[in-house]
């Protein structure tokens, strides 16, 4: 259902911790390791005879119910296996081309590097290594941890935390095929020694040289915080969240003075401070949770700098308060994000706070001096659609590094001088801007005369755009923008004459907090109206036509895509969905599912509110399937995905197939030659959510090329 981790800028990211990308754009795009072997969490190899495993606190992720649709699953697998032969040739050709594009840009998308103190930490050949800064060029490398030596197969590195004195490194690894995660702690002696393994860990931070705080994940939820004292080999419970709507995460302030325990729901949060000088003292509450108020705390010179949604106007503000009296009445405003601006990132430095924004379709930097209270703004290059800050920049640095990209532009590294307020493109790492692609910004008029932004890409010299294939992307949930980061396959599609369109509908976050609020709970229909308006405008302006139009989405974006599929099937020829959320009502009526209670602030609570129940039913894709002509559909899911249970997906496919058959049978006498659409469910093994291999991308594209009757250029 919810895509990504929770709730605050730095907390929300699936970040690999204090990592800096040396030649990589997204810190969340980690290298995934695959194996046919199922993870054996409690099996230790001979290399780990001296390591120990902390208790799991009964925290393993368990199946939410016994699955009773084995026959139906087998039938779907057989159906896809038989149908797949129709795409074999196209899939292989597309895969070969995709491999070429991925290899071309692999130097941009791979390799993690971390600068921490006097060391550089990096990942190489599935190992975590380090070297001293002055010895990096000489190649003096120390191997700290090898993934292949671990008893966890099919896991990838997700998060790294290094103790202040460099004596320990804590590594969070996550299964590529499930929600299982583990923290592995290595003691960095003359030779690295495995210290311990902590199962079911979601986040962790070092408070001191030998005290690690961590959260435990149970059924996709984090409600408990523990600390572990490595000097005494002792673990204890620090904090427990009692409200099922909240998710607990950890963060360490940039100056390392405090560790924050952040308990957040979709709309409300609360922060507790742990004094890193006295980690055994009870956490101190910053401000008691207030419904509708989100906040996150940083620290500088005995003041808390708090990013919050409190007060008017609607949106984020930066305030400060003395650390000893930080309650609400002492909050002093420093900076307000302008209306309809999207706050992308905020980073604290010793004397500056750097804010990255999206406003009117453009990216900006606001540099706030914490000494003079002055603000300097810089507009980033017009082609940029996506931004990623290099994680964990040095607190005392005078330069901020980040990457810019677009769906068709590989990442380019930039530097911003905090002192000179100057933007520098680092030409030594430059990737040529995709000059063979034209970008257009449009606005569709939706219901209520609301303007909905659309970003379009196509070949600059294309003629007869009306006859070109169009691929539309949409998301529109949780205040999350539609993904506009670089993907190599987009360049291949542009080469083949495709038009790519990204619809920034309500429910997403492109125009700030208000944009999200206008598209969630009892306003979900707004996003559906927006999507329809965007597609109608594109066709009206001559960007393709329904017979050459495809729609793509994933996870919660499936709600809007699935609603359009029911309400306006004539607007598209085919649809591709990945791990889509299509059965909103039944999901939100089942409190046994791990995320149902937590998700009520996004979708509403039909368990107690009949009006809400009726509203969800009015747009829920599963509830509104009916006999009519449907476009072809390709859905990819994971067999054990807990966020999108397979039972609901099979129920959806069954009902859709029945509706399609009923329509064909009813119309066959009147409309000779009426064809049934291809409805395909590709069930992948494992339990990953929205993870895609290169082969899966090739299969999905082969489906689209076939359904739209297209020939590949090369």
XYZ file of C-alpha atoms in Angstrom:
714
model
C 0.000 0.000 0.000
C 2.341 2.723 1.146
C 5.393 3.025 -1.039
C 8.648 3.746 0.738
C 9.532 4.350 4.363
C 7.928 6.829 6.648
C 7.378 10.260 7.097
C 10.161 12.834 7.310
C 12.544 13.984 4.674
C 15.652 12.349 6.136
C 13.812 9.742 8.176
C 11.537 8.805 5.315
C 14.299 7.826 2.938
C 15.409 4.227 2.517
C 18.835 5.787 2.916
C 21.985 3.768 3.310
C 22.849 5.961 6.242
C 25.796 8.308 6.210
C 26.655 7.372 2.651
C 27.880 9.602 -0.133
C 27.378 8.538 -3.716
C 30.668 8.806 -5.509
C 29.304 7.794 -8.883
C 25.714 7.093 -8.112
C 22.536 9.099 -8.138
C 20.032 7.540 -5.791
C 21.111 6.463 -2.297
C 18.055 4.243 -2.275
C 19.158 2.432 -5.427
C 21.306 -0.186 -3.737
C 22.836 -3.197 -5.371
C 20.582 -6.213 -4.915
C 21.959 -9.714 -4.521
C 19.863 -12.645 -5.646
C 19.867 -16.311 -4.739
C 17.570 -19.265 -5.187
C 18.067 -20.163 -1.550
C 15.499 -18.997 0.978
C 17.008 -16.851 3.784
C 18.049 -18.903 6.799
C 17.977 -16.225 9.458
C 19.353 -18.221 12.367
C 21.939 -20.355 10.578
C 25.554 -19.417 11.292
C 28.410 -20.521 9.073
C 31.795 -21.489 10.439
C 32.930 -17.890 9.907
C 30.535 -16.796 12.655
C 31.328 -19.235 15.450
C 32.222 -16.375 17.810
C 29.290 -14.154 16.863
C 26.058 -14.127 18.801
C 22.446 -13.384 17.913
C 20.335 -11.070 20.002
C 16.779 -12.223 20.826
C 14.263 -11.490 18.102
C 11.617 -10.236 20.561
C 9.050 -12.309 18.665
C 9.447 -9.823 15.864
C 9.504 -11.939 12.733
C 7.119 -11.032 9.944
C 4.490 -13.734 9.829
C 1.951 -14.585 7.109
C -1.252 -12.752 7.977
C -3.453 -15.718 7.193
C -3.355 -19.137 5.577
C -3.740 -18.807 1.847
C -6.600 -20.773 0.337
C -6.313 -19.991 -3.393
C -3.584 -22.425 -4.426
C -5.618 -23.821 -7.312
C -6.387 -20.358 -8.624
C -2.755 -19.321 -8.274
C -1.660 -22.407 -10.184
C -4.200 -21.612 -12.903
C -2.874 -18.068 -13.271
C 0.703 -19.286 -13.407
C -0.198 -21.775 -16.126
C -2.085 -19.081 -18.046
C 0.898 -16.729 -17.966
C 3.348 -19.516 -18.843
C 1.321 -20.374 -21.940
C 0.814 -16.749 -22.932
C 4.448 -15.770 -22.347
C 5.541 -17.598 -25.487
C 3.801 -14.882 -27.526
C 6.297 -12.348 -26.173
C 9.476 -14.436 -26.161
C 11.037 -12.951 -29.280
C 10.156 -9.357 -28.417
C 11.281 -9.845 -24.817
C 14.710 -11.119 -25.843
C 15.264 -8.269 -28.299
C 14.166 -5.679 -25.750
C 16.292 -7.260 -23.050
C 19.385 -7.046 -25.246
C 18.735 -3.367 -25.912
C 18.027 -2.691 -22.242
C 21.272 -4.365 -21.231
C 23.136 -2.019 -23.549
C 21.495 1.038 -21.992
C 22.019 -0.183 -18.449
C 25.675 -0.969 -19.094
C 26.189 2.458 -20.641
C 24.957 4.217 -17.518
C 26.076 1.695 -14.898
C 28.889 3.986 -13.718
C 26.211 6.536 -12.859
C 23.936 4.112 -11.062
C 26.343 1.917 -9.094
C 29.001 2.079 -6.386
C 28.532 3.524 -2.932
C 31.175 5.625 -1.217
C 31.099 7.052 2.310
C 33.402 9.695 3.683
C 33.349 9.551 7.469
C 36.123 11.271 9.412
C 39.534 10.209 8.140
C 38.223 7.148 6.335
C 36.451 6.417 3.076
C 33.976 3.508 3.269
C 32.700 1.939 0.070
C 31.031 -1.114 -1.408
C 32.915 -3.236 -3.914
C 32.104 -6.717 -5.194
C 29.438 -7.172 -2.522
C 31.893 -6.249 0.227
C 32.102 -3.248 2.539
C 35.615 -1.848 2.467
C 37.463 1.163 3.803
C 40.714 3.038 3.345
C 42.237 6.174 4.791
C 41.646 9.307 2.732
C 45.325 9.737 1.947
C 45.664 6.076 0.940
C 42.669 5.814 -1.377
C 44.680 6.444 -4.544
C 47.348 3.931 -3.514
C 44.705 1.254 -3.220
C 45.324 0.290 0.412
C 41.962 -1.305 1.131
C 40.659 -3.026 4.249
C 37.762 -5.449 3.738
C 35.304 -5.154 6.633
C 32.380 -7.350 5.639
C 31.619 -9.677 2.709
C 28.002 -10.384 1.885
C 28.846 -13.834 0.526
C 30.209 -14.830 3.941
C 26.919 -14.035 5.636
C 24.274 -16.723 6.185
C 21.651 -14.561 4.477
C 21.031 -15.268 0.820
C 19.396 -12.796 -1.524
C 20.028 -9.824 0.802
C 21.379 -6.380 -0.089
C 22.981 -3.576 1.913
C 20.399 -0.980 2.893
C 21.835 1.082 5.750
C 25.257 1.708 7.301
C 26.146 3.379 10.578
C 29.697 3.832 11.848
C 30.448 4.374 15.535
C 32.023 7.765 16.417
C 35.440 6.214 17.117
C 35.330 3.902 14.056
C 35.549 0.803 16.273
C 32.235 -0.625 15.093
C 30.283 -0.659 11.867
C 26.587 -1.575 11.916
C 25.182 -2.714 8.587
C 21.496 -3.140 7.854
C 20.815 -5.757 5.203
C 17.404 -6.502 3.717
C 16.062 -9.394 1.740
C 15.417 -8.659 -1.926
C 12.561 -11.171 -1.791
C 10.750 -10.277 1.437
C 10.463 -7.712 4.237
C 13.077 -9.513 6.368
C 15.916 -7.327 7.599
C 18.912 -7.854 9.862
C 21.607 -5.685 11.418
C 25.143 -7.081 11.386
C 27.697 -5.457 13.723
C 31.400 -5.822 13.041
C 34.122 -4.793 15.475
C 36.982 -3.162 13.607
C 40.064 -4.495 15.336
C 43.349 -5.234 13.576
C 41.248 -7.776 11.758
C 37.470 -7.154 11.540
C 35.530 -9.483 13.848
C 31.830 -10.243 13.678
C 30.374 -9.015 16.967
C 26.668 -9.817 16.765
C 23.578 -10.124 14.594
C 20.308 -8.408 15.514
C 17.247 -9.728 13.642
C 14.200 -7.738 12.532
C 15.915 -4.350 12.774
C 14.516 -1.436 10.768
C 16.647 1.567 11.839
C 19.626 2.047 14.129
C 21.957 4.824 15.315
C 25.071 5.021 17.495
C 24.626 7.159 20.613
C 28.217 6.633 21.815
C 31.249 4.576 20.820
C 29.693 1.367 22.128
C 25.961 2.015 22.569
C 23.636 1.339 19.655
C 19.935 2.257 19.587
C 17.698 0.299 17.223
C 14.046 -0.278 16.320
C 12.421 -3.686 15.908
C 10.042 -4.350 13.023
C 7.038 -6.624 13.557
C 4.572 -7.188 10.710
C 5.705 -4.056 8.836
C 5.359 -1.945 11.998
C 7.986 -0.413 14.288
C 6.776 0.367 17.796
C 9.780 -0.428 20.002
C 13.216 1.115 20.537
C 16.041 -0.775 22.252
C 19.603 0.079 23.160
C 22.502 -2.344 23.204
C 25.618 -1.742 25.286
C 28.528 -3.564 23.655
C 30.799 -3.034 26.662
C 28.412 -4.998 28.900
C 26.694 -7.152 26.257
C 23.403 -5.832 27.580
C 20.160 -4.908 25.809
C 17.172 -3.007 27.205
C 13.868 -1.550 26.048
C 13.910 2.254 25.797
C 10.598 3.266 24.229
C 7.298 1.658 23.216
C 4.656 3.248 20.983
C 1.136 2.179 21.939
C -0.792 3.643 18.990
C -0.954 1.287 15.979
C -1.213 4.264 13.594
C 2.326 5.351 14.449
C 5.691 4.178 13.154
C 8.922 4.685 15.121
C 12.239 5.574 13.541
C 15.609 6.865 14.756
C 17.750 9.792 13.662
C 20.999 11.299 14.930
C 21.376 15.088 14.762
C 24.103 16.384 12.484
C 26.223 17.608 15.390
C 25.906 14.160 17.075
C 24.573 15.793 20.235
C 21.183 14.069 20.308
C 19.548 10.948 19.026
C 15.878 11.485 18.199
C 13.122 8.908 18.570
C 10.521 9.879 15.990
C 7.033 8.454 16.316
C 4.919 9.428 13.314
C 1.578 8.692 11.748
C 0.575 9.918 8.292
C -0.479 13.303 9.734
C 0.968 13.641 13.236
C 4.341 13.137 14.907
C 6.157 13.299 18.206
C 9.898 13.527 18.935
C 11.833 12.338 21.982
C 15.468 13.366 22.609
C 18.174 11.006 23.818
C 21.223 12.846 25.141
C 24.213 11.161 23.501
C 26.376 12.284 26.450
C 24.024 10.460 28.828
C 22.338 7.731 26.757
C 20.924 5.845 29.746
C 18.854 8.799 30.900
C 15.169 8.601 29.938
C 14.291 10.271 26.591
C 12.912 13.815 26.863
C 9.766 14.821 24.972
C 10.127 17.837 22.670
C 6.429 18.553 22.154
C 3.453 16.313 22.844
C 1.774 15.096 19.673
C -0.937 17.383 18.356
C -3.351 16.050 15.753
C -2.373 17.260 12.290
C 1.054 18.594 13.337
C 4.189 16.946 11.965
C 7.629 17.968 13.215
C 11.239 16.831 13.112
C 14.131 18.162 15.220
C 17.761 19.095 14.524
C 20.222 20.649 16.985
C 22.724 23.501 16.872
C 24.324 25.568 19.647
C 21.816 24.562 22.364
C 18.856 25.309 20.102
C 16.522 22.882 18.424
C 15.767 23.664 14.798
C 12.369 22.156 14.115
C 10.824 21.493 10.726
C 7.067 21.475 11.255
C 3.641 21.859 9.681
C 2.341 23.760 12.722
C 0.526 27.043 12.139
C -0.598 29.044 9.129
C -0.179 29.089 6.217
C -0.463 25.398 5.365
C 2.960 23.955 4.633
C 6.317 23.429 6.257
C 8.081 25.994 8.456
C 11.489 26.029 10.098
C 11.393 27.238 13.687
C 13.869 27.234 16.566
C 13.539 26.887 20.337
C 15.962 26.562 23.284
C 16.696 22.910 23.921
C 15.875 23.338 27.627
C 12.455 24.881 26.921
C 11.425 23.543 23.540
C 7.662 23.262 24.009
C 5.267 24.805 21.513
C 4.909 28.235 23.121
C 8.650 28.845 22.672
C 8.759 28.061 18.966
C 10.178 30.969 16.955
C 9.676 31.068 13.167
C 12.762 31.344 10.942
C 11.576 30.312 7.488
C 8.289 29.459 5.757
C 7.989 27.337 2.609
C 5.981 29.280 0.062
C 2.457 28.185 -0.795
C 2.171 25.396 -3.385
C 5.891 24.661 -3.092
C 7.070 21.099 -2.475
C 9.736 20.701 0.215
C 12.043 18.009 -1.145
C 14.915 18.056 1.322
C 16.348 20.040 4.222
C 19.957 19.703 5.338
C 21.587 21.297 8.381
C 25.161 22.560 8.390
C 27.132 24.329 11.102
C 26.022 27.835 10.115
C 23.538 27.192 7.305
C 20.345 25.351 6.568
C 19.869 24.362 2.926
C 16.329 23.773 1.653
C 15.578 22.118 -1.690
C 12.201 22.963 -3.216
C 10.042 22.314 -6.242
C 7.884 25.255 -7.281
C 5.941 25.769 -10.515
C 7.690 22.815 -12.089
C 11.220 24.030 -11.291
C 13.764 23.071 -8.629
C 15.266 25.662 -6.271
C 17.749 25.964 -3.423
C 17.062 28.268 -0.473
C 20.223 28.838 1.580
C 19.316 30.075 5.077
C 22.138 31.634 7.093
C 21.667 30.698 10.736
C 24.066 33.494 11.707
C 22.607 36.466 9.803
C 19.099 35.027 9.160
C 19.483 35.958 5.480
C 18.098 33.757 2.683
C 19.657 33.300 -0.752
C 17.751 31.486 -3.515
C 19.176 29.709 -6.545
C 17.169 28.274 -9.435
C 18.477 24.917 -10.620
C 18.733 23.996 -14.328
C 15.372 23.959 -16.091
C 15.794 20.403 -17.391
C 16.078 18.956 -13.874
C 13.046 17.007 -12.619
C 14.544 14.969 -9.809
C 16.954 15.853 -7.021
C 19.009 13.735 -4.626
C 21.262 15.106 -1.917
C 24.447 13.202 -1.204
C 23.700 11.714 2.215
C 25.558 12.735 5.337
C 27.616 15.682 4.130
C 30.225 16.916 6.576
C 28.585 19.114 9.212
C 31.314 21.772 8.956
C 31.660 21.765 5.175
C 31.149 24.888 3.084
C 29.985 22.951 0.019
C 26.817 20.942 -0.526
C 26.875 18.182 -3.170
C 23.855 16.730 -4.937
C 22.661 15.065 -8.132
C 20.103 16.240 -10.678
C 18.376 14.095 -13.265
C 15.187 13.684 -15.266
C 13.387 10.618 -16.634
C 15.585 10.878 -19.753
C 18.678 12.583 -18.305
C 21.282 10.522 -16.447
C 22.345 12.039 -13.112
C 24.746 14.972 -13.123
C 26.639 15.942 -9.988
C 26.545 19.540 -8.773
C 28.173 21.479 -5.959
C 26.680 24.475 -4.190
C 28.921 26.847 -2.235
C 27.237 27.857 1.003
C 29.553 30.867 1.362
C 29.549 32.198 -2.203
C 25.968 31.108 -2.984
C 27.304 29.688 -6.213
C 26.179 26.629 -8.169
C 28.860 24.560 -9.890
C 28.339 21.722 -12.355
C 31.106 19.204 -11.775
C 32.176 18.758 -15.382
C 34.651 15.981 -14.569
C 31.659 13.742 -13.828
C 29.320 15.230 -16.385
C 26.976 13.049 -18.378
C 25.885 14.729 -21.592
C 22.373 16.145 -21.379
C 19.918 14.244 -23.566
C 19.676 16.756 -26.401
C 17.572 14.396 -28.449
C 14.555 14.838 -26.228
C 12.082 17.691 -25.986
C 10.425 18.503 -22.621
C 7.082 20.307 -22.347
C 5.156 21.500 -19.282
C 1.357 21.520 -19.635
C -1.602 22.182 -17.365
C -4.906 20.337 -17.634
C -8.119 21.835 -16.286
C -9.700 19.338 -13.919
C -13.009 19.414 -12.079
C -13.483 22.746 -10.300
C -11.126 24.460 -12.794
C -8.094 23.166 -10.890
C -4.890 23.255 -12.966
C -3.052 19.922 -12.962
C 0.589 19.893 -14.157
C 1.812 17.433 -16.780
C 5.420 16.898 -17.885
C 5.889 15.486 -21.396
C 9.002 14.143 -23.158
C 9.377 13.219 -26.843
C 11.796 13.386 -29.741
C 12.228 17.036 -30.830
C 11.826 16.293 -34.534
C 8.873 13.946 -34.247
C 6.166 14.354 -36.857
C 2.601 13.109 -36.635
C 2.697 12.913 -32.853
C -0.895 11.768 -32.974
C 0.291 8.422 -34.350
C 3.064 7.983 -31.768
C 2.709 5.663 -28.763
C 2.086 7.419 -25.449
C 3.046 6.026 -22.019
C 1.406 7.853 -19.109
C 2.726 7.612 -15.537
C 0.655 8.426 -12.444
C 0.857 7.910 -8.668
C -1.179 10.384 -6.576
C -1.022 9.109 -2.976
C 0.661 9.777 0.384
C 1.912 13.182 -0.739
C 4.546 11.368 -2.826
C 5.494 12.701 -6.258
C 5.276 10.532 -9.345
C 8.783 9.128 -9.846
C 10.726 11.285 -12.316
C 14.211 9.970 -11.669
C 16.331 8.636 -14.504
C 15.619 5.203 -15.964
C 17.725 3.918 -18.871
C 14.708 2.277 -20.507
C 13.159 5.724 -21.024
C 15.920 6.624 -23.498
C 15.164 3.462 -25.444
C 11.473 4.355 -25.561
C 12.261 7.870 -26.795
C 14.465 6.343 -29.514
C 11.483 4.248 -30.601
C 9.262 7.310 -30.888
C 7.363 7.015 -27.617
C 5.897 10.031 -25.863
C 6.339 9.916 -22.073
C 3.883 11.849 -19.893
C 3.947 12.300 -16.106
C 0.678 13.430 -14.500
C 1.109 15.333 -11.237
C -2.357 14.707 -9.852
C -3.828 15.592 -6.463
C -3.014 13.126 -3.734
C 0.666 13.416 -4.645
C 2.960 16.063 -3.218
C 4.074 18.034 -6.271
C 2.346 21.239 -5.150
C 2.887 20.916 -1.419
C 0.869 19.640 1.531
C -2.416 21.063 0.253
C -2.078 19.093 -2.981
C -1.938 15.893 -0.971
C -4.820 16.827 1.320
C -7.003 17.577 -1.717
C -6.529 14.022 -2.972
C -6.845 11.757 0.065
C -9.602 10.333 2.311
C -12.915 11.912 1.184
C -11.279 13.743 -1.732
C -9.844 10.749 -3.565
C -12.108 11.373 -6.541
C -10.141 14.568 -7.225
C -7.090 12.571 -8.283
C -9.258 10.386 -10.518
C -10.763 13.473 -12.200
C -7.243 14.911 -12.587
C -5.932 11.827 -14.377
C -8.828 11.821 -16.803
C -8.352 15.550 -17.506
C -4.638 15.015 -18.171
C -5.240 12.214 -20.688
C -7.988 14.163 -22.445
C -5.729 17.206 -22.782
C -2.849 15.159 -24.168
C -5.093 13.642 -26.839
C -6.705 17.009 -27.596
C -3.275 18.587 -28.172
C -2.313 15.806 -30.560
C -0.124 13.720 -28.265
C -1.121 10.263 -29.522
C -4.663 8.871 -29.363
C -6.418 6.209 -27.268
C -5.474 3.292 -29.533
C -1.766 4.093 -28.973
C -2.013 5.087 -25.298
C -0.833 3.020 -22.301
C -1.044 3.772 -18.594
C 1.543 2.691 -16.001
C 1.556 2.825 -12.221
C 2.564 0.909 -9.120
C 1.545 0.291 -5.515
C -0.995 2.877 -4.271
C -0.968 4.515 -7.707
C -3.022 1.515 -8.781
C -6.061 3.084 -7.110
C -6.221 5.972 -9.598
C -5.133 3.851 -12.554
C -7.655 1.143 -11.651
C -10.451 3.699 -11.249
C -9.777 5.160 -14.694
C -9.654 1.609 -16.075
C -13.236 1.136 -14.837
C -14.653 4.589 -15.552
C -12.994 5.553 -18.847
C -11.565 2.436 -20.477
C -11.916 4.050 -23.921
C -9.061 6.467 -23.137
C -6.313 3.832 -23.184
C -5.343 0.693 -25.099
C -3.327 -1.065 -22.376
C -2.269 -0.760 -18.762
C 0.770 -2.050 -16.854
C 0.677 -2.189 -13.055
C 3.269 -3.339 -10.541
C 2.172 -4.504 -7.074
C -0.985 -2.382 -7.400
C -3.401 -1.515 -4.595
C -6.773 -2.372 -6.161
C -9.001 -3.607 -3.343
C -9.148 -0.582 -1.036
C -12.432 -1.374 0.673
C -11.794 -4.985 1.683
C -8.285 -4.096 2.786
C -9.404 -1.214 4.991
C -12.169 -3.392 6.460
C -9.652 -6.010 7.623
C -7.888 -4.862 10.825
C -5.811 -8.063 10.855
C -3.709 -6.792 7.957
C -0.514 -5.152 9.250
C -1.033 -1.710 7.684
C -4.816 -1.239 7.855
C -4.902 0.886 11.027
C -1.855 2.895 10.001
C -3.376 3.672 6.606
C -6.660 5.094 7.922
C -5.345 8.667 7.747
C -4.815 8.259 3.993
C -7.955 6.323 3.009
C -10.376 6.793 5.904
C -11.835 4.330 8.418
C -14.724 2.330 6.943
C -14.740 0.121 10.054
C -16.632 2.766 12.026
C -17.793 5.273 9.398
C -20.509 4.172 6.960
C -20.136 7.387 4.942
C -16.452 6.653 4.511
C -17.266 3.069 3.554
C -19.663 4.234 0.852
C -17.139 6.762 -0.446
C -14.344 4.198 -0.745
C -16.758 1.838 -2.469
C -17.557 4.544 -5.035
C -13.999 4.572 -6.433
C -12.411 1.276 -5.301
C -11.161 -0.496 -8.472
C -12.269 -3.958 -7.300
C -15.737 -2.831 -6.255
C -16.465 -1.097 -9.571
C -15.584 -3.814 -12.067
C -18.537 -4.287 -14.432
C -19.285 -5.958 -17.787
C -17.845 -3.652 -20.456
C -14.980 -3.473 -22.902
C -11.687 -3.242 -20.989
C -8.181 -2.457 -22.278
C -5.537 -5.171 -22.016
C -3.875 -5.412 -18.612
C -0.543 -6.709 -17.309
C -0.060 -6.941 -13.527
C 3.163 -7.995 -11.813
C 2.988 -9.039 -8.146
C 5.103 -10.950 -5.643
C 3.631 -14.115 -4.198
C 4.362 -13.176 -0.579
C 4.064 -9.389 -0.725
C 2.539 -8.428 2.632
C 1.684 -4.917 1.497
C -0.410 -6.198 -1.409
C -1.659 -9.666 -0.385
C -1.945 -12.085 -3.295
C -5.394 -13.231 -2.211
C -6.884 -9.828 -3.039
C -5.061 -9.685 -6.369
C -6.393 -13.084 -7.433
C -9.869 -12.006 -6.376
C -9.536 -8.904 -8.558
C -8.329 -10.844 -11.612
C -11.138 -13.400 -11.236
C -13.824 -10.742 -11.064
C -12.327 -8.846 -14.015
C -12.110 -11.942 -16.212
C -15.748 -12.759 -15.415
C -16.881 -9.230 -16.311
C -14.957 -9.361 -19.593
C -16.483 -12.725 -20.515
C -19.984 -11.499 -19.671
C -19.506 -8.452 -21.877
C -18.173 -10.444 -24.835
C -20.986 -12.969 -24.580
C -23.620 -10.225 -24.379
C -22.208 -8.302 -27.347
C -21.038 -11.159 -29.580
C -24.333 -11.274 -31.452
C -24.276 -7.547 -32.208
C -20.550 -6.994 -32.701
C -18.992 -9.741 -34.765
C -15.272 -10.213 -34.232
C -15.317 -8.640 -30.789
C -12.041 -9.620 -29.129
C -11.347 -10.180 -25.473
C -8.513 -8.109 -24.000
C -5.415 -9.872 -22.736
C -5.498 -9.930 -18.932
C -2.250 -11.214 -17.465
C -1.137 -11.736 -13.876
C 2.589 -12.392 -13.541
C 3.216 -13.784 -10.037
C 6.874 -13.539 -9.083
C 8.358 -15.629 -6.262
C 9.330 -13.979 -2.992
C 7.818 -11.105 -1.056
C 9.404 -7.936 -2.410
C 7.208 -4.911 -3.054
C 7.657 -3.145 -6.410
C 11.137 -4.540 -7.043
C 11.794 -4.972 -10.767
C 14.490 -6.958 -12.534
C 15.720 -6.107 -16.009
C 13.936 -9.188 -17.334
C 10.620 -8.053 -15.827
C 11.011 -4.619 -17.427
C 11.643 -6.307 -20.783
C 8.542 -8.495 -20.408
C 6.318 -5.537 -19.491
C 7.595 -3.516 -22.453
C 7.128 -6.480 -24.786
C 3.497 -6.589 -23.659
C 3.052 -2.883 -24.448
C 4.745 -3.116 -27.863
C 2.520 -6.062 -28.748
C -0.734 -4.528 -27.516
C -0.104 -1.238 -29.310
C 0.996 -3.040 -32.484
C 4.457 -1.463 -32.525
C 7.670 -2.443 -34.246
C 10.943 -1.902 -32.439
C 13.398 0.479 -34.103
C 16.440 -1.631 -33.437
